[in-house]
Amino acid sequence: MRSKKGAVIVAGAFAFTLVLTACQQGSSSSGGDDKTTDAATGEGTSDAPAEVVNLTFQSLAGQPATIAETERIVNEWNEANPDIQVEIVPAGWDGIYDKLVTQFNGDAAPDIIHFEASGIRPFAVDGYIADLSPYLSDDLKSDISDGVWEAVTVDDQIIGLPTMMQSYMVFANTDLLAAAGVEVPTGDTMTWEQFREIAKASSVNGTYGLGWGLKNPTATVMSLSMGNGGDFFSGSGTDVEIEVGEAELAVPETIHAMAYEDASIMPVTLTQSGSEVLASFYGGQIAMTVQGSFQATNIANDAPEGFNWTVLPPLEGSVGSAQSANPQTMSVNVDSEHVEESVAFLEFLMEPANLAALNYADALIPTTAGARTELATLAEGQTGWDQILKSGDALSAPAFLKVDLYQQWNETVATPALQRYLANQSDSAGLQTELTDGWAQVNR
């Protein structure tokens, strides 16, 4: 798979505008070939100590609880497997794409690489990632849905084990909904029409029904559009066509209508990040906010005392409640001398109890059915978890994961076009034209 080695440097120019961090040397082995000597005969014996396999695991765990769970898993593995030892190499999400570019081109990449499906794909296309499919157990293969496996498959090769996923959820201040006479939905899903009506009904007494952090709107729009059958792209690699039709425009048009027809979205939040919107949520200025599911942990920890909140059912579009699965991944360096041993450790990490603990720490959704069952028990009775786990059933690989130039289109075309539209500086037809013509320019 190394025929395109080095091409990933070009891909990195558009993937992430983040700061490069320091490199860490990759895999190594320790131990020697020396035989032990029999004290009586002075001859070599066959009971020489086995060579220890040392694996480096570059982890992006950032939350204290997630770091602690990662360390626990590694320590348990190391204690049970003295001949295969795993060393955690801490890293951060900021600048990780560029860091991996440097590591791979310097032959200094770790054995095990923590990233996400959309980010690791260019490295796999360029031949830097091992195919894991020959090493995976049937039990693990069957415990993950086909739609999620598709997110980590390139040219029929599994390029990483999917571990954690997020969905976009509606978080609500239950006291404000009650004061507005709004009944909290309790079904398995909530239609966009219901959502819009709740936002209008709770926009009273100086309070907005919704605050939505859409400073970088593309990921949110692309994900939620899947519920309307909006794929945007067909094809793979560079042989790709774009379609921006009714299904693709439904989500941005609804958000625009809520902002400018219903006046139910707090205007400033459209220019803020999701995290920045939380201050207005805690302060009672907005009744609801759309956030990544991981914010459940932050809200539980940071909301003021006495703040009553819940998570509403997943949003359902015209064809269902599907959202994009862009899972965090665990991949293996194709140049690692210990691919099989690396996968053995990753299968241990993917055991239901371990994967559930990692996802619980980050308020994310496990990719395996077994881990979701474990997590449902672990989080029983805690705010929001029932709805968050329900949303995981409809997560599936989006079409854009197979598009080589998606990130370039995202940053240079889609994000500014959506920002202008949501600022009411263009109309729906203008948005459609910008997205379509912009792709033609990017994919020349």
Short mmCIF file of C-alpha atoms in Angstrom, two decimals:
data_model
loop_
_atom_site.label_atom_id
_atom_site.label_comp_id
_atom_site.label_asym_id
_atom_site.label_seq_id
_atom_site.Cartn_x
_atom_site.Cartn_y
_atom_site.Cartn_z
CA MET A 1 0.00 0.00 0.00
CA ARG A 2 2.98 2.37 -0.17
CA SER A 3 2.87 3.37 -3.82
CA LYS A 4 1.83 6.95 -3.02
CA LYS A 5 4.12 7.56 -0.06
CA GLY A 6 4.57 11.24 0.59
CA ALA A 7 1.42 12.44 -1.18
CA VAL A 8 -0.23 12.92 2.19
CA ILE A 9 1.84 16.07 2.71
CA VAL A 10 -0.32 17.80 0.11
CA ALA A 11 -3.54 16.55 1.71
CA GLY A 12 -2.43 17.99 5.03
CA ALA A 13 -2.52 21.54 3.70
CA PHE A 14 -6.31 21.61 3.91
CA ALA A 15 -7.07 19.03 6.57
CA PHE A 16 -6.50 20.97 9.76
CA THR A 17 -5.33 24.53 10.45
CA LEU A 18 -3.83 23.57 13.75
CA VAL A 19 -0.45 23.90 15.44
CA LEU A 20 2.25 21.31 14.87
CA THR A 21 3.32 19.55 18.04
CA ALA A 22 6.46 17.62 18.87
CA CYS A 23 7.14 14.20 17.39
CA GLN A 24 7.50 10.95 19.26
CA GLN A 25 9.61 8.04 18.09
CA GLY A 26 7.73 4.96 16.96
CA SER A 27 7.93 1.29 17.78
CA SER A 28 10.92 -0.54 19.18
CA SER A 29 11.70 -3.96 20.51
CA SER A 30 13.77 -4.92 23.52
CA GLY A 31 15.29 -8.11 24.78
CA GLY A 32 18.21 -10.07 23.41
CA ASP A 33 19.16 -13.24 21.66
CA ASP A 34 21.46 -14.39 24.48
CA LYS A 35 20.74 -17.84 25.80
CA THR A 36 20.92 -18.61 29.47
CA THR A 37 23.79 -20.85 30.61
CA ASP A 38 23.30 -24.05 32.57
CA ALA A 39 25.33 -23.76 35.79
CA ALA A 40 26.41 -27.44 35.71
CA THR A 41 27.34 -27.89 32.04
CA GLY A 42 28.07 -24.35 30.90
CA GLU A 43 25.99 -25.06 27.79
CA GLY A 44 23.16 -22.95 26.48
CA THR A 45 19.66 -23.91 27.50
CA SER A 46 16.33 -23.51 25.76
CA ASP A 47 14.64 -21.56 28.53
CA ALA A 48 15.93 -18.16 27.36
CA PRO A 49 13.56 -15.29 28.19
CA ALA A 50 11.18 -14.41 25.38
CA GLU A 51 11.81 -11.14 23.59
CA VAL A 52 9.45 -8.47 24.83
CA VAL A 53 7.41 -6.67 22.19
CA ASN A 54 7.12 -2.97 22.98
CA LEU A 55 4.27 -1.05 21.36
CA THR A 56 3.82 2.70 21.31
CA PHE A 57 0.24 3.94 21.52
CA GLN A 58 -0.29 7.59 20.62
CA SER A 59 -3.44 8.52 22.54
CA LEU A 60 -5.48 11.70 22.07
CA ALA A 61 -7.44 11.25 25.30
CA GLY A 62 -7.87 14.73 26.76
CA GLN A 63 -10.47 14.60 29.53
CA PRO A 64 -9.03 13.59 32.91
CA ALA A 65 -11.52 10.74 33.22
CA THR A 66 -10.70 9.45 29.74
CA ILE A 67 -6.96 9.65 30.39
CA ALA A 68 -7.47 7.66 33.60
CA GLU A 69 -9.51 4.98 31.81
CA THR A 70 -6.95 4.72 29.02
CA GLU A 71 -4.17 4.27 31.57
CA ARG A 72 -6.20 1.63 33.42
CA ILE A 73 -6.77 -0.38 30.23
CA VAL A 74 -3.09 -0.22 29.28
CA ASN A 75 -1.96 -1.16 32.80
CA GLU A 76 -4.32 -4.14 32.90
CA TRP A 77 -3.07 -5.31 29.52
CA ASN A 78 0.58 -4.93 30.48
CA GLU A 79 0.08 -6.86 33.71
CA ALA A 80 -1.64 -9.72 31.89
CA ASN A 81 0.75 -9.74 28.92
CA PRO A 82 4.36 -9.35 30.10
CA ASP A 83 5.63 -10.28 26.63
CA ILE A 84 3.66 -7.48 24.89
CA GLN A 85 4.04 -4.14 26.62
CA VAL A 86 2.17 -1.00 25.58
CA GLU A 87 3.50 2.50 26.24
CA ILE A 88 1.12 5.46 26.04
CA VAL A 89 2.44 8.44 24.08
CA PRO A 90 0.17 11.38 25.04
CA ALA A 91 -0.79 13.76 22.24
CA GLY A 92 -3.56 16.30 21.65
CA TRP A 93 -6.14 16.84 18.94
CA ASP A 94 -4.71 20.26 18.12
CA GLY A 95 -2.21 19.87 15.31
CA ILE A 96 -2.42 16.08 15.21
CA TYR A 97 -2.84 15.81 11.42
CA ASP A 98 0.31 17.78 10.74
CA LYS A 99 2.11 15.88 13.46
CA LEU A 100 1.24 12.58 11.80
CA VAL A 101 2.44 13.92 8.45
CA THR A 102 5.80 14.66 10.07
CA GLN A 103 5.93 11.33 11.87
CA PHE A 104 5.11 9.24 8.82
CA ASN A 105 7.50 11.07 6.54
CA GLY A 106 10.22 10.79 9.17
CA ASP A 107 9.58 7.07 9.78
CA ALA A 108 8.79 7.99 13.38
CA ALA A 109 5.09 7.16 13.62
CA PRO A 110 3.90 5.10 16.61
CA ASP A 111 2.63 1.56 16.30
CA ILE A 112 -0.93 2.43 17.34
CA ILE A 113 -2.53 5.67 16.19
CA HIS A 114 -5.58 7.29 17.76
CA PHE A 115 -7.48 9.60 15.38
CA GLU A 116 -10.84 9.74 13.58
CA ALA A 117 -12.20 8.17 10.41
CA SER A 118 -12.15 11.29 8.24
CA GLY A 119 -8.67 12.26 9.40
CA ILE A 120 -6.99 8.87 9.06
CA ARG A 121 -8.42 8.13 5.61
CA PRO A 122 -5.88 10.21 3.62
CA PHE A 123 -3.03 8.38 5.36
CA ALA A 124 -4.62 5.05 4.45
CA VAL A 125 -5.10 6.11 0.82
CA ASP A 126 -1.40 7.03 0.71
CA GLY A 127 -0.39 3.64 2.12
CA TYR A 128 0.67 4.47 5.67
CA ILE A 129 -1.97 2.41 7.53
CA ALA A 130 -2.12 -1.36 7.95
CA ASP A 131 -5.13 -3.42 6.89
CA LEU A 132 -6.54 -4.84 10.13
CA SER A 133 -9.14 -7.16 8.62
CA PRO A 134 -7.01 -10.36 8.66
CA TYR A 135 -6.48 -10.06 12.41
CA LEU A 136 -9.95 -9.24 13.72
CA SER A 137 -12.12 -11.73 15.56
CA ASP A 138 -15.52 -12.69 14.20
CA ASP A 139 -17.12 -11.57 17.47
CA LEU A 140 -15.81 -8.04 17.08
CA LYS A 141 -16.72 -7.86 13.40
CA SER A 142 -20.32 -8.86 14.14
CA ASP A 143 -20.70 -6.46 17.08
CA ILE A 144 -20.30 -3.36 14.90
CA SER A 145 -22.87 -2.36 12.28
CA ASP A 146 -22.05 -2.42 8.59
CA GLY A 147 -22.66 1.33 8.41
CA VAL A 148 -19.98 2.02 11.00
CA TRP A 149 -17.51 -0.45 9.46
CA GLU A 150 -17.99 1.39 6.19
CA ALA A 151 -16.66 4.54 7.83
CA VAL A 152 -13.29 2.84 8.43
CA THR A 153 -13.01 0.88 5.19
CA VAL A 154 -10.84 1.97 2.25
CA ASP A 155 -10.50 -0.23 -0.83
CA ASP A 156 -12.02 -3.16 1.10
CA GLN A 157 -9.41 -2.77 3.86
CA ILE A 158 -10.25 -1.95 7.46
CA ILE A 159 -7.99 0.98 8.32
CA GLY A 160 -8.91 1.40 11.97
CA LEU A 161 -11.09 0.10 14.75
CA PRO A 162 -13.98 2.52 15.36
CA THR A 163 -14.28 3.27 19.07
CA MET A 164 -16.35 6.36 19.90
CA MET A 165 -18.98 8.37 18.07
CA GLN A 166 -20.89 11.57 18.70
CA SER A 167 -24.32 12.69 17.61
CA TYR A 168 -25.96 16.11 17.61
CA MET A 169 -28.53 16.34 20.39
CA VAL A 170 -30.97 18.97 21.64
CA PHE A 171 -30.30 19.94 25.25
CA ALA A 172 -33.19 21.69 27.03
CA ASN A 173 -33.74 23.77 30.17
CA THR A 174 -36.77 21.95 31.56
CA ASP A 175 -37.81 24.85 33.79
CA LEU A 176 -38.00 27.25 30.83
CA LEU A 177 -39.96 24.74 28.74
CA ALA A 178 -42.39 24.24 31.61
CA ALA A 179 -42.78 27.99 32.11
CA ALA A 180 -43.65 28.31 28.41
CA GLY A 181 -46.23 25.54 28.70
CA VAL A 182 -44.19 23.19 26.51
CA GLU A 183 -44.41 19.46 27.14
CA VAL A 184 -41.03 17.70 26.88
CA PRO A 185 -41.15 15.13 24.04
CA THR A 186 -40.68 11.55 25.19
CA GLY A 187 -40.72 9.49 21.99
CA ASP A 188 -37.86 7.69 20.33
CA THR A 189 -37.38 10.63 17.94
CA MET A 190 -38.51 14.23 17.52
CA THR A 191 -39.45 15.67 14.14
CA TRP A 192 -38.00 18.94 12.91
CA GLU A 193 -41.55 20.32 12.90
CA GLN A 194 -41.91 19.50 16.61
CA PHE A 195 -38.52 21.02 17.31
CA ARG A 196 -39.42 24.22 15.47
CA GLU A 197 -42.72 24.54 17.31
CA ILE A 198 -41.05 24.04 20.71
CA ALA A 199 -38.49 26.72 19.86
CA LYS A 200 -41.25 29.17 18.87
CA ALA A 201 -43.36 28.40 21.92
CA SER A 202 -40.44 28.89 24.32
CA SER A 203 -39.36 32.21 22.77
CA VAL A 204 -41.17 34.31 25.38
CA ASN A 205 -40.43 36.92 28.03
CA GLY A 206 -37.10 37.92 26.50
CA THR A 207 -35.92 34.32 26.24
CA TYR A 208 -35.04 32.69 22.93
CA GLY A 209 -36.19 29.16 22.29
CA LEU A 210 -32.83 28.11 20.86
CA GLY A 211 -29.16 28.94 20.84
CA TRP A 212 -27.18 27.15 18.13
CA GLY A 213 -23.42 27.53 17.86
CA LEU A 214 -22.84 27.49 14.10
CA LYS A 215 -19.55 29.33 13.80
CA ASN A 216 -18.35 26.28 11.85
CA PRO A 217 -21.61 24.93 10.46
CA THR A 218 -20.57 22.39 7.84
CA ALA A 219 -20.15 19.30 10.02
CA THR A 220 -23.51 19.89 11.71
CA VAL A 221 -25.36 20.48 8.46
CA MET A 222 -23.76 17.53 6.69
CA SER A 223 -24.54 15.18 9.57
CA LEU A 224 -28.15 16.21 10.21
CA SER A 225 -28.92 16.29 6.48
CA MET A 226 -28.62 12.51 6.39
CA GLY A 227 -31.99 12.35 8.15
CA ASN A 228 -33.52 13.85 5.00
CA GLY A 229 -31.52 11.64 2.66
CA GLY A 230 -29.09 14.46 1.94
CA ASP A 231 -25.77 12.93 0.91
CA PHE A 232 -24.30 15.85 -1.08
CA PHE A 233 -21.74 13.54 -2.75
CA SER A 234 -21.72 10.38 -4.83
CA GLY A 235 -18.63 8.47 -5.86
CA SER A 236 -15.27 8.14 -4.16
CA GLY A 237 -11.74 9.43 -4.29
CA THR A 238 -11.60 12.18 -6.90
CA ASP A 239 -14.27 10.58 -9.13
CA VAL A 240 -17.03 12.39 -7.26
CA GLU A 241 -20.14 14.36 -8.19
CA ILE A 242 -22.07 16.76 -5.96
CA GLU A 243 -25.82 17.23 -5.71
CA VAL A 244 -27.32 20.03 -3.65
CA GLY A 245 -31.06 19.54 -3.88
CA GLU A 246 -34.11 19.63 -1.64
CA ALA A 247 -32.77 16.98 0.74
CA GLU A 248 -29.42 18.73 1.16
CA LEU A 249 -30.96 22.18 1.65
CA ALA A 250 -33.66 21.13 4.13
CA VAL A 251 -31.57 21.56 7.28
CA PRO A 252 -29.98 24.94 6.50
CA GLU A 253 -33.33 26.25 5.22
CA THR A 254 -35.05 25.20 8.46
CA ILE A 255 -32.35 26.84 10.59
CA HIS A 256 -32.63 30.00 8.48
CA ALA A 257 -36.41 30.04 8.89
CA MET A 258 -36.14 29.59 12.64
CA ALA A 259 -33.71 32.50 12.82
CA TYR A 260 -35.39 35.00 10.47
CA GLU A 261 -39.05 33.99 10.23
CA ASP A 262 -39.72 32.62 13.71
CA ALA A 263 -37.09 34.73 15.52
CA SER A 264 -36.63 31.75 17.82
CA ILE A 265 -32.82 31.47 17.55
CA MET A 266 -30.67 33.89 19.55
CA PRO A 267 -28.88 35.69 16.68
CA VAL A 268 -25.42 36.00 18.23
CA THR A 269 -25.20 32.25 18.79
CA LEU A 270 -25.08 31.62 15.03
CA THR A 271 -21.58 33.13 15.07
CA GLN A 272 -20.42 31.31 18.20
CA SER A 273 -18.98 27.87 18.86
CA GLY A 274 -21.08 25.30 20.64
CA SER A 275 -19.11 25.72 23.84
CA GLU A 276 -19.57 29.51 23.77
CA VAL A 277 -23.35 29.08 23.60
CA LEU A 278 -23.43 27.18 26.88
CA ALA A 279 -23.05 30.39 28.90
CA SER A 280 -26.40 31.61 27.52
CA PHE A 281 -27.91 28.20 28.24
CA TYR A 282 -26.75 28.24 31.86
CA GLY A 283 -27.89 31.86 32.21
CA GLY A 284 -31.47 31.14 31.16
CA GLN A 285 -31.30 33.26 28.00
CA ILE A 286 -32.11 30.29 25.76
CA ALA A 287 -34.37 27.32 26.41
CA MET A 288 -32.58 24.84 24.16
CA THR A 289 -29.25 24.35 22.46
CA VAL A 290 -28.02 21.87 19.85
CA GLN A 291 -24.66 20.39 20.85
CA GLY A 292 -22.49 17.38 20.28
CA SER A 293 -23.54 14.60 22.64
CA PHE A 294 -20.20 14.86 24.46
CA GLN A 295 -21.42 18.11 26.04
CA ALA A 296 -23.56 16.06 28.41
CA THR A 297 -20.50 15.56 30.60
CA ASN A 298 -19.63 19.27 30.56
CA ILE A 299 -23.19 20.32 31.35
CA ALA A 300 -23.40 17.85 34.21
CA ASN A 301 -20.14 19.19 35.64
CA ASP A 302 -20.43 22.90 34.86
CA ALA A 303 -24.10 23.87 35.05
CA PRO A 304 -25.01 26.04 38.05
CA GLU A 305 -26.53 24.39 41.08
CA GLY A 306 -30.26 23.88 40.67
CA PHE A 307 -30.10 24.01 36.87
CA ASN A 308 -32.65 21.51 35.56
CA TRP A 309 -31.93 20.13 32.11
CA THR A 310 -32.60 17.18 29.88
CA VAL A 311 -31.78 15.82 26.43
CA LEU A 312 -34.61 15.66 23.92
CA PRO A 313 -35.11 12.72 21.51
CA PRO A 314 -32.92 12.58 18.39
CA LEU A 315 -34.06 14.77 15.50
CA GLU A 316 -35.89 12.91 12.73
CA GLY A 317 -35.97 14.12 9.14
CA SER A 318 -38.07 12.97 6.21
CA VAL A 319 -36.34 9.58 5.96
CA GLY A 320 -35.33 8.95 9.57
CA SER A 321 -32.95 10.02 12.32
CA ALA A 322 -29.68 9.09 10.61
CA GLN A 323 -26.59 11.13 11.36
CA SER A 324 -23.02 10.75 10.21
CA ALA A 325 -20.72 8.29 11.88
CA ASN A 326 -17.23 9.75 11.90
CA PRO A 327 -15.89 7.64 14.75
CA GLN A 328 -12.68 8.03 16.64
CA THR A 329 -10.35 5.31 15.42
CA MET A 330 -7.45 3.14 16.49
CA SER A 331 -5.19 2.37 13.53
CA VAL A 332 -1.85 0.60 13.14
CA ASN A 333 1.21 1.93 11.34
CA VAL A 334 1.83 -0.19 8.23
CA ASP A 335 5.56 -0.14 9.05
CA SER A 336 5.06 -1.50 12.55
CA GLU A 337 6.90 -4.77 13.09
CA HIS A 338 4.08 -5.87 15.38
CA VAL A 339 0.76 -5.40 13.61
CA GLU A 340 -0.74 -8.61 14.99
CA GLU A 341 0.27 -7.78 18.57
CA SER A 342 -1.10 -4.26 18.15
CA VAL A 343 -4.46 -5.62 17.04
CA ALA A 344 -4.50 -8.04 19.97
CA PHE A 345 -4.18 -5.08 22.35
CA LEU A 346 -6.86 -3.15 20.47
CA GLU A 347 -9.26 -6.07 20.71
CA PHE A 348 -8.73 -5.91 24.47
CA LEU A 349 -9.44 -2.18 24.43
CA MET A 350 -12.62 -2.93 22.43
CA GLU A 351 -13.99 -5.38 25.01
CA PRO A 352 -17.47 -4.17 26.06
CA ALA A 353 -16.56 -3.11 29.61
CA ASN A 354 -13.45 -1.22 28.47
CA LEU A 355 -15.11 0.51 25.52
CA ALA A 356 -18.12 1.44 27.65
CA ALA A 357 -15.87 3.00 30.29
CA LEU A 358 -14.02 5.09 27.71
CA ASN A 359 -17.23 6.35 26.13
CA TYR A 360 -18.82 7.06 29.51
CA ALA A 361 -15.84 9.22 30.45
CA ASP A 362 -16.26 11.30 27.27
CA ALA A 363 -20.08 11.17 27.00
CA LEU A 364 -19.74 9.52 23.61
CA ILE A 365 -21.44 6.56 21.97
CA PRO A 366 -19.70 3.17 21.75
CA THR A 367 -19.47 1.60 18.33
CA THR A 368 -20.24 -1.93 19.51
CA ALA A 369 -23.63 -3.22 20.59
CA GLY A 370 -22.04 -4.95 23.58
CA ALA A 371 -20.45 -1.75 24.85
CA ARG A 372 -23.70 0.19 24.40
CA THR A 373 -25.46 -2.38 26.56
CA GLU A 374 -22.74 -2.06 29.21
CA LEU A 375 -22.94 1.73 29.08
CA ALA A 376 -26.72 1.74 29.45
CA THR A 377 -26.25 -0.05 32.76
CA LEU A 378 -23.32 2.14 33.78
CA ALA A 379 -25.24 5.37 33.12
CA GLU A 380 -28.66 4.18 34.28
CA GLY A 381 -30.75 7.02 35.67
CA GLN A 382 -28.32 9.76 34.62
CA THR A 383 -29.62 12.71 32.64
CA GLY A 384 -29.52 12.41 28.88
CA TRP A 385 -27.94 9.02 28.44
CA ASP A 386 -31.05 7.17 27.26
CA GLN A 387 -31.53 9.63 24.41
CA ILE A 388 -27.83 9.80 23.52
CA LEU A 389 -27.61 6.02 23.26
CA LYS A 390 -30.78 5.91 21.15
CA SER A 391 -29.17 8.25 18.67
CA GLY A 392 -26.30 5.81 18.22
CA ASP A 393 -28.57 3.27 16.55
CA ALA A 394 -28.92 5.49 13.46
CA LEU A 395 -25.30 6.56 12.99
CA SER A 396 -23.90 5.52 9.62
CA ALA A 397 -20.97 6.34 7.35
CA PRO A 398 -21.58 9.57 5.42
CA ALA A 399 -20.81 9.87 1.72
CA PHE A 400 -18.19 12.58 2.31
CA LEU A 401 -15.85 10.14 4.08
CA LYS A 402 -14.98 8.69 0.66
CA VAL A 403 -14.28 12.07 -0.92
CA ASP A 404 -10.57 12.90 -1.10
CA LEU A 405 -11.07 16.65 -1.45
CA TYR A 406 -13.92 16.97 1.06
CA GLN A 407 -11.89 18.82 3.66
CA GLN A 408 -10.70 21.37 1.11
CA TRP A 409 -14.29 21.94 -0.06
CA ASN A 410 -15.43 22.14 3.56
CA GLU A 411 -12.95 24.84 4.51
CA THR A 412 -12.81 26.93 1.34
CA VAL A 413 -16.36 26.58 0.00
CA ALA A 414 -19.00 25.09 2.31
CA THR A 415 -18.15 26.82 5.57
CA PRO A 416 -18.02 30.38 4.20
CA ALA A 417 -21.09 29.76 2.03
CA LEU A 418 -23.12 28.46 4.97
CA GLN A 419 -21.89 31.27 7.19
CA ARG A 420 -23.11 33.85 4.68
CA TYR A 421 -26.46 32.09 4.33
CA LEU A 422 -27.01 31.83 8.08
CA ALA A 423 -26.08 35.51 8.42
CA ASN A 424 -28.89 36.26 5.92
CA GLN A 425 -26.39 37.57 3.37
CA SER A 426 -27.51 35.13 0.67
CA ASP A 427 -30.61 33.13 -0.17
CA SER A 428 -31.16 29.40 -0.63
CA ALA A 429 -30.57 29.54 -4.38
CA GLY A 430 -27.31 31.40 -3.79
CA LEU A 431 -26.21 28.80 -1.25
CA GLN A 432 -26.99 26.00 -3.71
CA THR A 433 -24.95 27.69 -6.42
CA GLU A 434 -21.99 28.41 -4.14
CA LEU A 435 -21.80 24.83 -2.90
CA THR A 436 -22.13 23.33 -6.38
CA ASP A 437 -19.85 25.68 -8.29
CA GLY A 438 -17.34 25.65 -5.45
CA TRP A 439 -17.03 21.88 -5.72
CA ALA A 440 -16.39 22.17 -9.46
CA GLN A 441 -13.52 24.55 -8.72
CA VAL A 442 -12.03 22.37 -5.99
CA ASN A 443 -12.33 19.13 -7.97
CA ARG A 444 -10.96 20.38 -11.32
#
